[in-house]
Structure formats: structure tokens, C-alpha cells
Short mmCIF file of C-alpha atoms and ligand atoms in Angstrom, two decimals:
data_model
loop_
_atom_site.label_atom_id
_atom_site.label_comp_id
_atom_site.label_asym_id
_atom_site.label_seq_id
_atom_site.Cartn_x
_atom_site.Cartn_y
_atom_site.Cartn_z
CA MET Y 585 -19.95 35.35 -22.33
CA SER Y 586 -16.12 35.05 -21.51
CA THR Y 587 -13.83 36.94 -23.75
CA GLN Y 588 -11.90 34.97 -26.25
CA VAL Y 589 -9.00 36.74 -27.55
CA ASN Y 590 -6.75 35.20 -30.32
CA THR Y 591 -3.31 35.14 -29.07
CA GLU Y 592 -1.39 36.48 -25.87
CA ALA Y 593 2.08 36.22 -24.84
CA LEU Y 594 2.40 34.70 -21.44
CA ALA Y 595 5.36 37.14 -20.86
CA ALA Y 596 2.57 39.89 -20.69
CA HIS Y 597 0.76 37.92 -17.71
CA THR Y 598 3.38 36.37 -15.60
CA THR Y 599 5.49 38.27 -13.23
CA SER Y 600 8.79 37.16 -14.60
CA ARG Y 601 7.58 38.76 -17.62
CA VAL Y 602 8.74 35.47 -19.87
CA GLY Y 603 6.73 32.71 -21.62
CA GLY Y 604 5.79 32.56 -25.33
CA PRO Y 605 2.09 32.82 -26.88
CA ALA Y 606 -0.76 30.84 -25.73
CA GLN Y 607 -2.50 29.13 -28.58
CA ALA Y 608 -5.87 30.35 -27.43
CA TRP Y 609 -6.74 32.82 -24.48
CA VAL Y 610 -10.04 33.00 -22.63
CA VAL Y 611 -10.79 35.78 -19.75
CA ALA Y 612 -13.60 33.99 -17.35
CA ASP Y 613 -15.47 36.67 -15.36
CA THR Y 614 -17.97 34.38 -13.75
CA GLU Y 615 -17.57 30.86 -12.16
CA LYS Y 616 -19.96 29.50 -14.66
CA GLN Y 617 -17.44 30.58 -17.32
CA ILE Y 618 -14.35 29.07 -15.68
CA VAL Y 619 -16.20 25.80 -15.33
CA GLU Y 620 -17.38 25.77 -18.92
CA ALA Y 621 -14.30 26.79 -20.29
CA ILE Y 622 -12.42 23.92 -18.70
CA ARG Y 623 -15.18 21.51 -19.06
CA GLU Y 624 -14.94 22.49 -22.95
CA ALA Y 625 -11.28 21.83 -23.11
CA ASP Y 626 -11.12 18.88 -21.05
CA GLN Y 627 -13.90 17.02 -23.18
CA ALA Y 628 -11.93 18.46 -26.51
CA ASP Y 629 -8.67 16.97 -25.00
CA THR Y 630 -7.21 20.37 -25.48
CA PRO Y 631 -4.29 21.14 -22.89
CA VAL Y 632 -5.55 23.86 -20.60
CA LEU Y 633 -3.70 26.24 -18.14
CA VAL Y 634 -5.68 28.01 -15.47
CA LEU Y 635 -3.98 31.35 -14.71
CA GLY Y 636 -3.97 33.63 -11.80
CA GLY Y 637 -1.55 36.22 -11.36
CA GLY Y 638 1.01 34.49 -13.18
CA SER Y 639 3.50 34.82 -10.12
CA ASN Y 640 4.45 31.15 -9.68
CA ILE Y 641 4.68 29.81 -12.98
CA LEU Y 642 7.81 29.68 -15.31
CA ALA Y 643 6.53 29.10 -19.01
CA ALA Y 644 8.62 27.94 -21.80
CA ASP Y 645 9.55 30.56 -24.69
CA ALA Y 646 7.72 28.23 -26.93
CA GLY Y 647 4.46 29.25 -25.26
CA PHE Y 648 1.39 26.96 -24.08
CA PRO Y 649 0.04 24.59 -26.89
CA GLY Y 650 -3.65 24.90 -25.60
CA THR Y 651 -5.93 27.13 -24.13
CA VAL Y 652 -5.08 29.64 -21.01
CA VAL Y 653 -8.04 30.39 -18.86
CA ARG Y 654 -7.30 33.61 -17.21
CA LEU Y 655 -9.48 33.65 -13.82
CA ALA Y 656 -11.06 36.98 -13.26
CA THR Y 657 -13.82 36.51 -10.95
CA THR Y 658 -13.94 38.56 -7.98
CA GLY Y 659 -15.96 39.06 -4.73
CA ILE Y 660 -15.71 38.74 -0.69
CA SER Y 661 -18.54 37.60 1.28
CA THR Y 662 -18.88 37.10 5.01
CA GLU Y 663 -20.91 35.16 7.48
CA GLU Y 664 -20.73 35.45 11.12
CA LEU Y 665 -19.96 32.19 12.89
CA THR Y 666 -21.47 31.71 16.42
CA ALA Y 667 -18.67 32.19 18.99
CA ASP Y 668 -18.40 28.95 21.13
CA SER Y 669 -15.58 30.09 23.45
CA GLY Y 670 -13.16 32.73 22.97
CA GLN Y 671 -13.27 35.39 19.99
CA PRO Y 672 -16.11 35.55 17.56
CA ARG Y 673 -15.04 34.09 14.17
CA VAL Y 674 -16.10 35.22 10.61
CA ARG Y 675 -16.01 32.90 7.72
CA VAL Y 676 -14.61 34.85 4.73
CA THR Y 677 -15.28 33.54 1.06
CA VAL Y 678 -13.47 34.89 -1.72
CA ALA Y 679 -13.66 34.30 -5.41
CA ALA Y 680 -10.74 32.53 -7.15
CA GLY Y 681 -9.59 35.44 -9.34
CA HIS Y 682 -9.68 38.18 -6.44
CA VAL Y 683 -6.30 39.75 -6.24
CA TRP Y 684 -4.74 38.34 -2.94
CA ASP Y 685 -3.36 41.38 -1.50
CA ASP Y 686 -6.54 43.09 -1.78
CA VAL Y 687 -8.38 40.20 0.24
CA VAL Y 688 -5.41 40.92 2.80
CA ALA Y 689 -5.98 44.52 2.98
CA TRP Y 690 -9.82 44.24 2.97
CA THR Y 691 -9.72 41.70 6.35
CA VAL Y 692 -7.17 44.26 7.90
CA ASP Y 693 -9.53 47.16 7.54
CA GLN Y 694 -12.37 44.82 8.70
CA GLY Y 695 -10.52 43.91 11.98
CA LEU Y 696 -10.17 40.35 11.10
CA THR Y 697 -7.11 38.39 12.47
CA GLY Y 698 -5.37 35.61 10.37
CA LEU Y 699 -3.95 36.94 6.91
CA GLU Y 700 -2.23 40.08 7.84
CA ALA Y 701 1.29 38.37 7.60
CA LEU Y 702 0.48 37.09 4.09
CA SER Y 703 0.50 40.81 2.92
CA GLY Y 704 2.26 41.61 -0.35
CA ILE Y 705 2.01 38.23 -1.72
CA PRO Y 706 1.15 38.49 -5.59
CA GLY Y 707 -1.30 36.39 -7.41
CA CYS Y 708 -4.95 35.69 -6.85
CA ALA Y 709 -6.84 34.08 -3.89
CA GLY Y 710 -7.73 30.79 -5.87
CA ALA Y 711 -3.99 29.96 -6.06
CA THR Y 712 -3.30 30.48 -2.28
CA PRO Y 713 -4.10 26.71 -1.60
CA VAL Y 714 -2.12 25.42 -4.19
CA GLN Y 715 1.15 25.67 -2.77
CA ASN Y 716 -0.39 26.58 0.85
CA VAL Y 717 1.07 29.96 0.36
CA GLY Y 718 2.96 31.25 3.54
CA ALA Y 719 5.48 34.27 5.00
CA TYR Y 720 6.41 35.48 8.30
CA GLY Y 721 5.05 32.77 10.50
CA ALA Y 722 1.50 32.32 8.68
CA ASP Y 723 0.41 30.30 5.84
CA ILE Y 724 -2.87 29.42 4.23
CA ALA Y 725 -3.51 26.40 6.24
CA GLN Y 726 -3.73 27.99 9.55
CA THR Y 727 -7.12 29.93 8.47
CA LEU Y 728 -8.48 28.14 5.42
CA HIS Y 729 -11.79 26.23 6.31
CA GLN Y 730 -12.50 24.71 2.79
CA ILE Y 731 -12.36 25.37 -1.07
CA ARG Y 732 -15.01 25.04 -3.52
CA ALA Y 733 -13.48 23.53 -6.87
CA LEU Y 734 -14.06 21.99 -10.27
CA ASP Y 735 -12.76 18.25 -9.91
CA ARG Y 736 -11.63 17.77 -13.60
CA ALA Y 737 -11.53 13.96 -13.04
CA THR Y 738 -15.13 14.01 -12.59
CA GLY Y 739 -16.42 17.24 -14.11
CA GLU Y 740 -18.04 17.95 -10.79
CA VAL Y 741 -17.97 21.10 -8.47
CA VAL Y 742 -16.76 19.67 -5.06
CA GLU Y 743 -15.82 20.97 -1.41
CA LEU Y 744 -12.67 19.86 -0.03
CA SER Y 745 -11.95 20.64 3.74
CA ASN Y 746 -8.60 21.82 5.07
CA ALA Y 747 -7.71 18.12 6.19
CA GLU Y 748 -8.59 16.95 2.87
CA LEU Y 749 -6.41 19.37 1.04
CA GLU Y 750 -3.46 17.60 2.90
CA PHE Y 751 -1.21 20.83 3.36
CA GLY Y 752 2.40 20.86 3.86
CA TYR Y 753 5.33 23.30 3.51
CA ARG Y 754 4.68 24.96 0.06
CA ASP Y 755 2.65 21.86 -0.82
CA SER Y 756 -0.93 20.36 -0.89
CA ILE Y 757 -2.92 17.70 -2.51
CA ILE Y 758 -3.58 20.16 -5.42
CA LYS Y 759 0.01 21.01 -6.13
CA ARG Y 760 1.17 17.46 -6.26
CA THR Y 761 -1.25 16.73 -9.42
CA LEU Y 762 0.97 19.29 -11.12
CA ALA Y 763 4.05 17.00 -10.95
CA ASP Y 764 4.02 16.30 -14.70
CA ALA Y 765 3.53 19.96 -16.07
CA ALA Y 766 7.28 20.50 -17.03
CA THR Y 767 6.88 17.45 -19.91
CA ASP Y 768 2.99 17.16 -20.29
CA PRO Y 769 0.81 20.39 -21.29
CA ARG Y 770 -2.16 18.41 -20.02
CA ALA Y 771 -0.95 18.38 -16.55
CA ALA Y 772 -0.46 22.29 -16.57
CA THR Y 773 -3.75 22.80 -14.68
CA PRO Y 774 -4.03 20.84 -11.53
CA ARG Y 775 -7.12 18.33 -11.04
CA TRP Y 776 -8.91 20.50 -8.64
CA VAL Y 777 -9.59 24.37 -10.20
CA VAL Y 778 -10.40 26.45 -7.18
CA LEU Y 779 -13.41 28.47 -7.62
CA SER Y 780 -13.56 30.12 -4.22
CA VAL Y 781 -11.79 29.71 -0.91
CA GLU Y 782 -13.29 29.91 2.56
CA PHE Y 783 -11.33 30.99 5.64
CA ASP Y 784 -12.39 31.35 9.39
CA LEU Y 785 -10.73 34.57 10.86
CA ARG Y 786 -10.97 35.69 14.31
CA ARG Y 787 -12.58 39.24 14.85
CA SER Y 788 -9.78 40.34 17.14
CA GLY Y 789 -10.40 44.04 18.16
CA SER Y 790 -7.51 44.87 15.29
CA GLU Y 791 -4.75 42.98 17.03
CA ALA Y 792 -2.80 39.90 15.95
CA PRO Y 793 -0.05 37.94 17.60
CA VAL Y 794 3.36 38.02 16.00
CA ARG Y 795 4.86 34.64 14.93
CA TYR Y 796 8.29 35.49 13.33
CA ALA Y 797 11.26 37.10 14.92
CA GLN Y 798 12.16 39.38 12.38
CA LEU Y 799 8.82 41.02 11.93
CA ALA Y 800 8.76 41.09 15.83
CA ARG Y 801 11.90 43.05 15.94
CA ALA Y 802 10.74 45.34 13.38
CA LEU Y 803 7.46 45.90 15.15
CA GLY Y 804 9.35 46.36 18.56
CA VAL Y 805 7.51 43.56 20.48
CA GLU Y 806 8.74 40.15 21.43
CA GLU Y 807 7.70 36.99 19.30
CA GLY Y 808 4.17 35.96 20.39
CA GLU Y 809 3.24 39.46 21.69
CA HIS Y 810 0.58 41.52 20.02
CA ALA Y 811 0.73 44.21 17.73
CA SER Y 812 -2.00 45.95 15.55
CA LEU Y 813 -3.15 44.42 12.37
CA GLN Y 814 -2.36 47.44 10.14
CA ALA Y 815 1.08 47.86 11.87
CA VAL Y 816 1.77 44.00 10.99
CA ARG Y 817 0.59 44.54 7.37
CA ASP Y 818 2.63 47.85 6.73
CA HIS Y 819 5.89 46.32 8.37
CA VAL Y 820 5.47 42.98 6.33
CA LEU Y 821 5.06 45.18 3.24
CA GLN Y 822 8.24 47.06 4.21
CA LEU Y 823 10.22 44.15 4.91
CA ARG Y 824 9.13 42.47 1.76
CA ALA Y 825 9.85 45.54 -0.24
CA GLY Y 826 13.44 45.54 1.01
CA LYS Y 827 13.85 42.18 -0.36
CA GLY Y 828 12.08 42.71 -3.68
CA MET Y 829 9.48 40.66 -2.86
CA VAL Y 830 6.49 43.22 -3.44
CA LEU Y 831 5.87 43.76 -7.13
CA ASN Y 832 7.14 46.95 -8.80
CA ALA Y 833 7.42 47.33 -12.25
CA ASP Y 834 10.57 49.80 -11.92
CA ASP Y 835 12.52 47.31 -9.86
CA HIS Y 836 14.02 44.30 -11.69
CA ASP Y 837 14.63 42.62 -8.55
CA THR Y 838 11.02 41.94 -8.43
CA TRP Y 839 10.46 40.67 -11.92
CA SER Y 840 10.56 37.13 -10.57
CA THR Y 841 8.26 34.35 -9.26
CA GLY Y 842 9.47 35.15 -5.67
CA SER Y 843 11.33 32.24 -3.98
CA PHE Y 844 12.66 30.09 -7.00
CA PHE Y 845 13.71 27.39 -4.54
CA THR Y 846 12.12 25.59 -1.70
CA ASN Y 847 13.83 25.38 2.00
CA PRO Y 848 15.07 21.76 1.55
CA ILE Y 849 13.66 19.48 4.28
CA VAL Y 850 16.48 16.88 5.10
CA PRO Y 851 17.02 14.29 7.41
CA ALA Y 852 18.58 15.88 10.78
CA ALA Y 853 21.84 13.77 10.48
CA LEU Y 854 22.53 15.46 7.24
CA ARG Y 855 22.58 18.78 8.99
CA ALA Y 856 25.71 17.56 10.94
CA GLN Y 857 27.78 17.49 7.79
CA LEU Y 858 26.96 21.47 7.28
CA PRO Y 859 29.08 24.09 9.06
CA ASP Y 860 27.45 25.06 12.56
CA THR Y 861 26.35 28.30 11.21
CA ALA Y 862 23.96 26.84 8.45
CA PRO Y 863 20.52 27.81 9.89
CA ALA Y 864 18.30 24.65 10.59
CA PHE Y 865 14.67 24.44 11.94
CA GLY Y 866 12.98 21.42 13.24
CA ALA Y 867 10.42 19.91 10.65
CA GLY Y 868 8.91 17.15 12.17
CA GLU Y 869 9.69 13.39 11.33
CA ASP Y 870 9.79 11.31 8.52
CA PRO Y 871 6.35 9.55 8.41
CA GLU Y 872 7.84 6.27 7.19
CA SER Y 873 11.26 5.76 8.69
CA GLY Y 874 10.36 8.04 12.10
CA GLU Y 875 13.84 10.10 11.45
CA ALA Y 876 13.86 13.38 12.71
CA LEU Y 877 14.01 16.22 9.98
CA VAL Y 878 15.02 19.76 9.70
CA LYS Y 879 14.31 22.54 7.19
CA LEU Y 880 17.40 24.30 5.90
CA SER Y 881 17.55 27.60 4.22
CA ALA Y 882 18.07 27.51 0.47
CA ALA Y 883 19.21 31.11 0.65
CA TRP Y 884 22.20 30.18 2.89
CA LEU Y 885 22.92 27.08 0.91
CA ILE Y 886 23.15 29.23 -2.14
CA GLU Y 887 25.29 31.99 -0.76
CA HIS Y 888 27.59 29.76 0.87
CA ALA Y 889 27.93 27.56 -2.20
CA GLY Y 890 29.69 30.74 -3.95
CA PHE Y 891 26.47 32.39 -5.57
CA PRO Y 892 26.35 35.70 -4.24
CA ARG Y 893 23.33 38.28 -4.83
CA GLY Y 894 23.26 39.41 -8.49
CA PHE Y 895 24.88 36.11 -9.66
CA GLY Y 896 24.52 35.01 -13.27
CA THR Y 897 24.58 37.90 -15.47
CA ASP Y 898 27.88 36.77 -17.38
CA LEU Y 899 26.22 33.50 -18.11
CA VAL Y 900 23.47 35.25 -20.28
CA GLU Y 901 24.82 38.43 -21.33
CA GLY Y 902 23.17 40.46 -18.21
CA ARG Y 903 19.46 39.39 -19.34
CA ALA Y 904 19.14 37.30 -16.01
CA SER Y 905 20.52 36.93 -12.33
CA LEU Y 906 19.57 36.21 -9.10
CA SER Y 907 18.08 38.90 -7.29
CA THR Y 908 20.53 41.91 -5.97
CA LYS Y 909 18.67 41.99 -2.84
CA HIS Y 910 18.69 38.19 -1.96
CA THR Y 911 19.73 34.99 -3.27
CA LEU Y 912 16.59 33.08 -3.42
CA ALA Y 913 14.94 35.04 -6.52
CA LEU Y 914 15.81 34.49 -9.99
CA THR Y 915 15.16 37.75 -11.84
CA ASN Y 916 14.61 39.10 -15.28
CA ARG Y 917 16.92 42.00 -15.89
CA GLY Y 918 14.71 43.46 -18.65
CA GLN Y 919 15.14 41.46 -21.78
CA ALA Y 920 15.38 37.68 -20.41
CA CYS Y 921 13.58 34.83 -22.05
CA THR Y 922 12.72 31.65 -20.16
CA GLU Y 923 15.80 30.11 -21.16
CA ASP Y 924 17.87 32.59 -19.72
CA LEU Y 925 16.17 32.10 -16.29
CA ILE Y 926 16.85 28.35 -16.46
CA THR Y 927 20.43 28.88 -17.32
CA VAL Y 928 21.14 30.70 -14.11
CA ALA Y 929 19.05 28.32 -11.90
CA ARG Y 930 20.68 25.32 -13.27
CA ALA Y 931 24.09 26.72 -12.52
CA VAL Y 932 22.86 27.44 -8.92
CA ARG Y 933 21.07 24.24 -8.44
CA ASP Y 934 24.26 22.45 -9.60
CA GLY Y 935 26.58 24.42 -7.53
CA VAL Y 936 24.48 23.68 -4.37
CA GLN Y 937 24.32 20.04 -5.14
CA SER Y 938 28.21 19.87 -5.49
CA ALA Y 939 29.14 22.14 -2.53
CA TRP Y 940 26.36 20.42 -0.09
CA GLY Y 941 25.17 17.24 -1.87
CA ILE Y 942 21.61 18.54 -1.44
CA GLU Y 943 19.38 19.19 -4.35
CA LEU Y 944 17.31 22.14 -4.53
CA THR Y 945 13.68 21.98 -5.90
CA PRO Y 946 12.12 24.93 -7.79
CA GLU Y 947 8.98 26.45 -6.27
CA PRO Y 948 7.10 27.70 -9.34
CA VAL Y 949 5.44 25.53 -11.65
CA LEU Y 950 7.66 24.70 -14.68
CA LEU Y 951 5.55 24.40 -17.83
CA GLY Y 952 6.99 22.94 -20.78
CA CYS Y 953 10.43 23.66 -19.43
CA SER Y 954 12.68 22.09 -16.81
CA LEU Y 955 15.97 22.69 -14.99
C1 FAD U 2042 7.50 38.85 -5.76
C2 FAD U 2042 7.09 37.57 -5.28
C3 FAD U 2042 6.88 37.25 -3.99
C4 FAD U 2042 6.19 36.08 -3.43
N1 FAD U 2042 6.29 35.83 -2.31
C5 FAD U 2042 5.68 34.49 -2.09
C6 FAD U 2042 5.53 34.48 -0.50
O1 FAD U 2042 6.03 35.21 0.61
N2 FAD U 2042 4.90 33.02 -0.14
C7 FAD U 2042 4.56 32.05 -1.13
O2 FAD U 2042 3.98 31.29 -0.84
N3 FAD U 2042 4.60 32.54 -2.34
C8 FAD U 2042 5.00 33.65 -2.82
N4 FAD U 2042 5.35 34.03 -4.20
C9 FAD U 2042 4.64 32.97 -5.12
C10 FAD U 2042 3.13 33.26 -5.70
O3 FAD U 2042 3.06 34.58 -5.60
C11 FAD U 2042 2.15 32.43 -5.01
O4 FAD U 2042 2.46 31.15 -5.18
C12 FAD U 2042 0.92 32.81 -5.49
O5 FAD U 2042 -0.25 32.23 -4.69
C13 FAD U 2042 0.47 32.36 -7.10
O6 FAD U 2042 -0.66 32.83 -7.40
P1 FAD U 2042 -0.90 33.25 -8.84
O7 FAD U 2042 -2.31 33.59 -8.93
O8 FAD U 2042 -0.23 34.20 -9.68
O9 FAD U 2042 -0.92 31.74 -9.56
P2 FAD U 2042 -0.23 31.47 -11.20
O10 FAD U 2042 1.02 31.74 -11.23
O11 FAD U 2042 -1.08 32.04 -11.87
O12 FAD U 2042 -0.49 29.99 -10.96
C14 FAD U 2042 0.21 29.08 -10.45
C15 FAD U 2042 -0.37 27.48 -10.49
O13 FAD U 2042 -1.54 27.52 -9.89
C16 FAD U 2042 -2.30 27.00 -10.61
N5 FAD U 2042 -3.53 27.86 -10.34
C17 FAD U 2042 -3.79 29.25 -10.36
N6 FAD U 2042 -4.89 29.51 -9.84
C18 FAD U 2042 -5.46 28.38 -9.75
C19 FAD U 2042 -6.81 27.79 -9.29
N7 FAD U 2042 -7.68 29.10 -8.85
N8 FAD U 2042 -7.39 26.74 -9.03
C20 FAD U 2042 -6.24 25.74 -9.17
N9 FAD U 2042 -4.99 26.16 -9.68
C21 FAD U 2042 -4.79 27.49 -9.91
C22 FAD U 2042 -2.01 27.40 -12.20
O14 FAD U 2042 -2.49 26.51 -13.11
C23 FAD U 2042 -0.57 27.00 -11.93
O15 FAD U 2042 -0.14 25.86 -11.95
C24 FAD U 2042 5.75 35.05 -4.41
C25 FAD U 2042 5.91 35.71 -5.90
C26 FAD U 2042 6.43 36.93 -6.43
C27 FAD U 2042 6.43 37.05 -7.89
#
């Protein structure tokens, strides 16, 4: 049986440590329990929130008017794939509730290449396809084979391939079904609830190519050259810790949802209106107009619109601010509520809009609240 607890504050289960109480709370230790709990809530038309590590949600102070299903399934299994050409590959299947960084550490120990640059990202494996998590030149889309998921529209368990998930930058077909979560508690959980995730990883003899300039510099290699999997993991964790991007209960800079805003993707023509020093990277073409697109740095836009590290304390009596380590994380300084974080986020979003004419989009899922 799943564990049913009467009330729980979301603040105790989110990395920003904010969010009010859930009406009902279920801990699901098996896939069957997850499926049953969600089907039951859906049939009763009760709003349901599937929760992993709570590292990518900002939930209202009023709490969640429905059932929270906390995913607690664990397990990793492997299957050797026949080597066609090149290196042998292994299919790694991970249960949705497995702590993500434990998955990465396990693959590094096994000499399996593909996830090492995603070390230190909080949360559970099942959430990684939701926004195609990425860091240091890697994202889930590069290695994910398929997912098994409960399709809430039909009540059936289905398999969705990498192509069917329509991955983009911090985006997938799953994330798009969360579009109304800010205003409608029935949209707090995506249409597809991920039950397990399958990755195809290379058995590489414990080395991996380094695809990110800052990481390559830290490792003392050229971008594209190889380094040991363990060295990549260690350096990623070190770089992330320096930015407050590894959870640490003693460091308020990590009481956040990581990056609060996504890097805007805009028409290349708009780039020309920014100073030459503004970083911009090619981001393909607009599928409709064919216009060239660039990805801008949200951190740069924020800093150069006049919002330094630590900004915002005076707006909310010191309870919340931008991180003191970088400008992209919105942090709880110890006593913040959700509304405090929203106050700071609004000031930053509005300031960037008036400085550059660019609207920043929040990366976490906002539940029952909005900017
Ligand atoms: C310090 C810090 C650093 C971070 N760094 C990064 C980074 O480098 N790159 C990056 O991409 N992200 C980063 N994040 C964001 C976050 O860790 C990831 O998005 C992570 O995958 C969220 O996992 P979670 O289990 O905590 O999801 P939750 O916050 O619990 O859930 C987020 C959303 O996904 C839904 N969801 C959760 N599990 C499932 C499931 N199994 N099936 C369907 N829907 C589900 C929830 O309903 C919710 O809407 C960071 C966050 C923090 C706090």
C-alpha cells in the first residue's frame, strides 16, 4: 500500500523551501501505486500533483488544493545492446523516483558515457524528460531512448520514443501540457506521468568527450577532447558548487529552483540591438518564418539591466534575493514565502523588459501563482 499522510507542507519537499500545505499526500513506492493514485484522483476529478524532488516547482503559499503523489520508486537495470559499429552500448532503465544524481554517479562507476555532465542536478529521474534537463553541453535528449508513462488522457501505460517527446531547449511535449499550471490545479501534473526512463549509453572505457568550453578549461583539455568520466563528474560538481547549483542545506544560495529564467531565444535581428558584449549563440531557424534565431544569456541580460547578485533583499525585508553567486537563481534567504520570491522575480522580469525589450520566461513550473 502507498503511504497516505494527512497534511504536508510543500515547503518541506521543495528545494526553494516554500509552498503551502497539500490537501492530501500520498507516497508511492511502486509503479502500481503511482498509477492507481493518479487514476483514482483523475476519476474523482481531484487535482493531482506528481512530485519528484520539488526542485523545479514554485508552489503558492495557499498550498495545493488536491492530492500530492510523491514518487518514491527506485531501481536501475541494464541490458547490453548488440554492438553494430563503434563502441558497445548499454540500455539503462531507471525508475521515476530514483534520485537523479545517484543515477549519474552509478553510470560513471560503471564506465558508461553520456550522463556525466549532468552531475549534481537535483530531483528525480522521472522529471528529467519533462524539461529535457541539461547542463555543460549535455541534455537528456542526447541519450534518452524512450520513456514509459501513464497517459492521463486515456488511463493507459504507453511508451514514448525520443522523437515523440519533441525535445527542445528546456522543453518537451510533456512540459507543454503544464502550460496552465499557474491558474488551474488540474494542470499541475502533465498529461504523461513518467514511470521509467531508458537511456542508451556507451561503454567507453571510462572516458568522455568534453563539450563545454568552461568545463574543458577546468579539466585542462581542449573542447571536444576526452577526459575521464570521474574527472568530468568531479569538475562539474565543483563548478556547480561555485555557483550554488548543488544543494547544500547550509548555503541559502542553493535554496532555489536553479536557474529561475530560461535563456531567451530571439530573432537574430534583435541581437543587433544589444551591445556587442552580449553573449549570443546560434539557435537554428524559426520553423514558420525561416528567420535565424539566437539564444541570449538571461544572466547577462539581468546583470546588465542593473540587477546585481544578491539583488532584491530590500524589496522583501531580506527574506529573498537573487543568489549572491550568480544572477539567474532566485533564492530563499531562510524565511521567505512564495510571494517574496515572486516579488523579486517580477522586479527582475520587468527591469529586463524595460532595459532590453525582452520578456524573460520562468523555467520552473509555477503552481497556483504567477509573475
Ligand atoms: C540547485 C539547482 C540546480 C539545478 N540545475 C539544473 C540544471 O543544471 N539543468 C536543468 O535542466 N535543471 C536544473 N535544475 C532544475 C531541476 O533540478 C530539474 O528540472 C529536475 O529535473 C526537476 O526534478 P524534480 O524531481 O525535482 O521535479 P519536481 O520539481 O518535483 O517537478 C517538476 C515538474 O515536473 C513534474 N514531474 C515530476 N516528476 C514527474 C514524472 N515522473 N512524470 C511527469 N511529470 C513529473 C511535476 O509534476 C512538476 O510539474 C536545478 C534545480 C536546482 C534547485
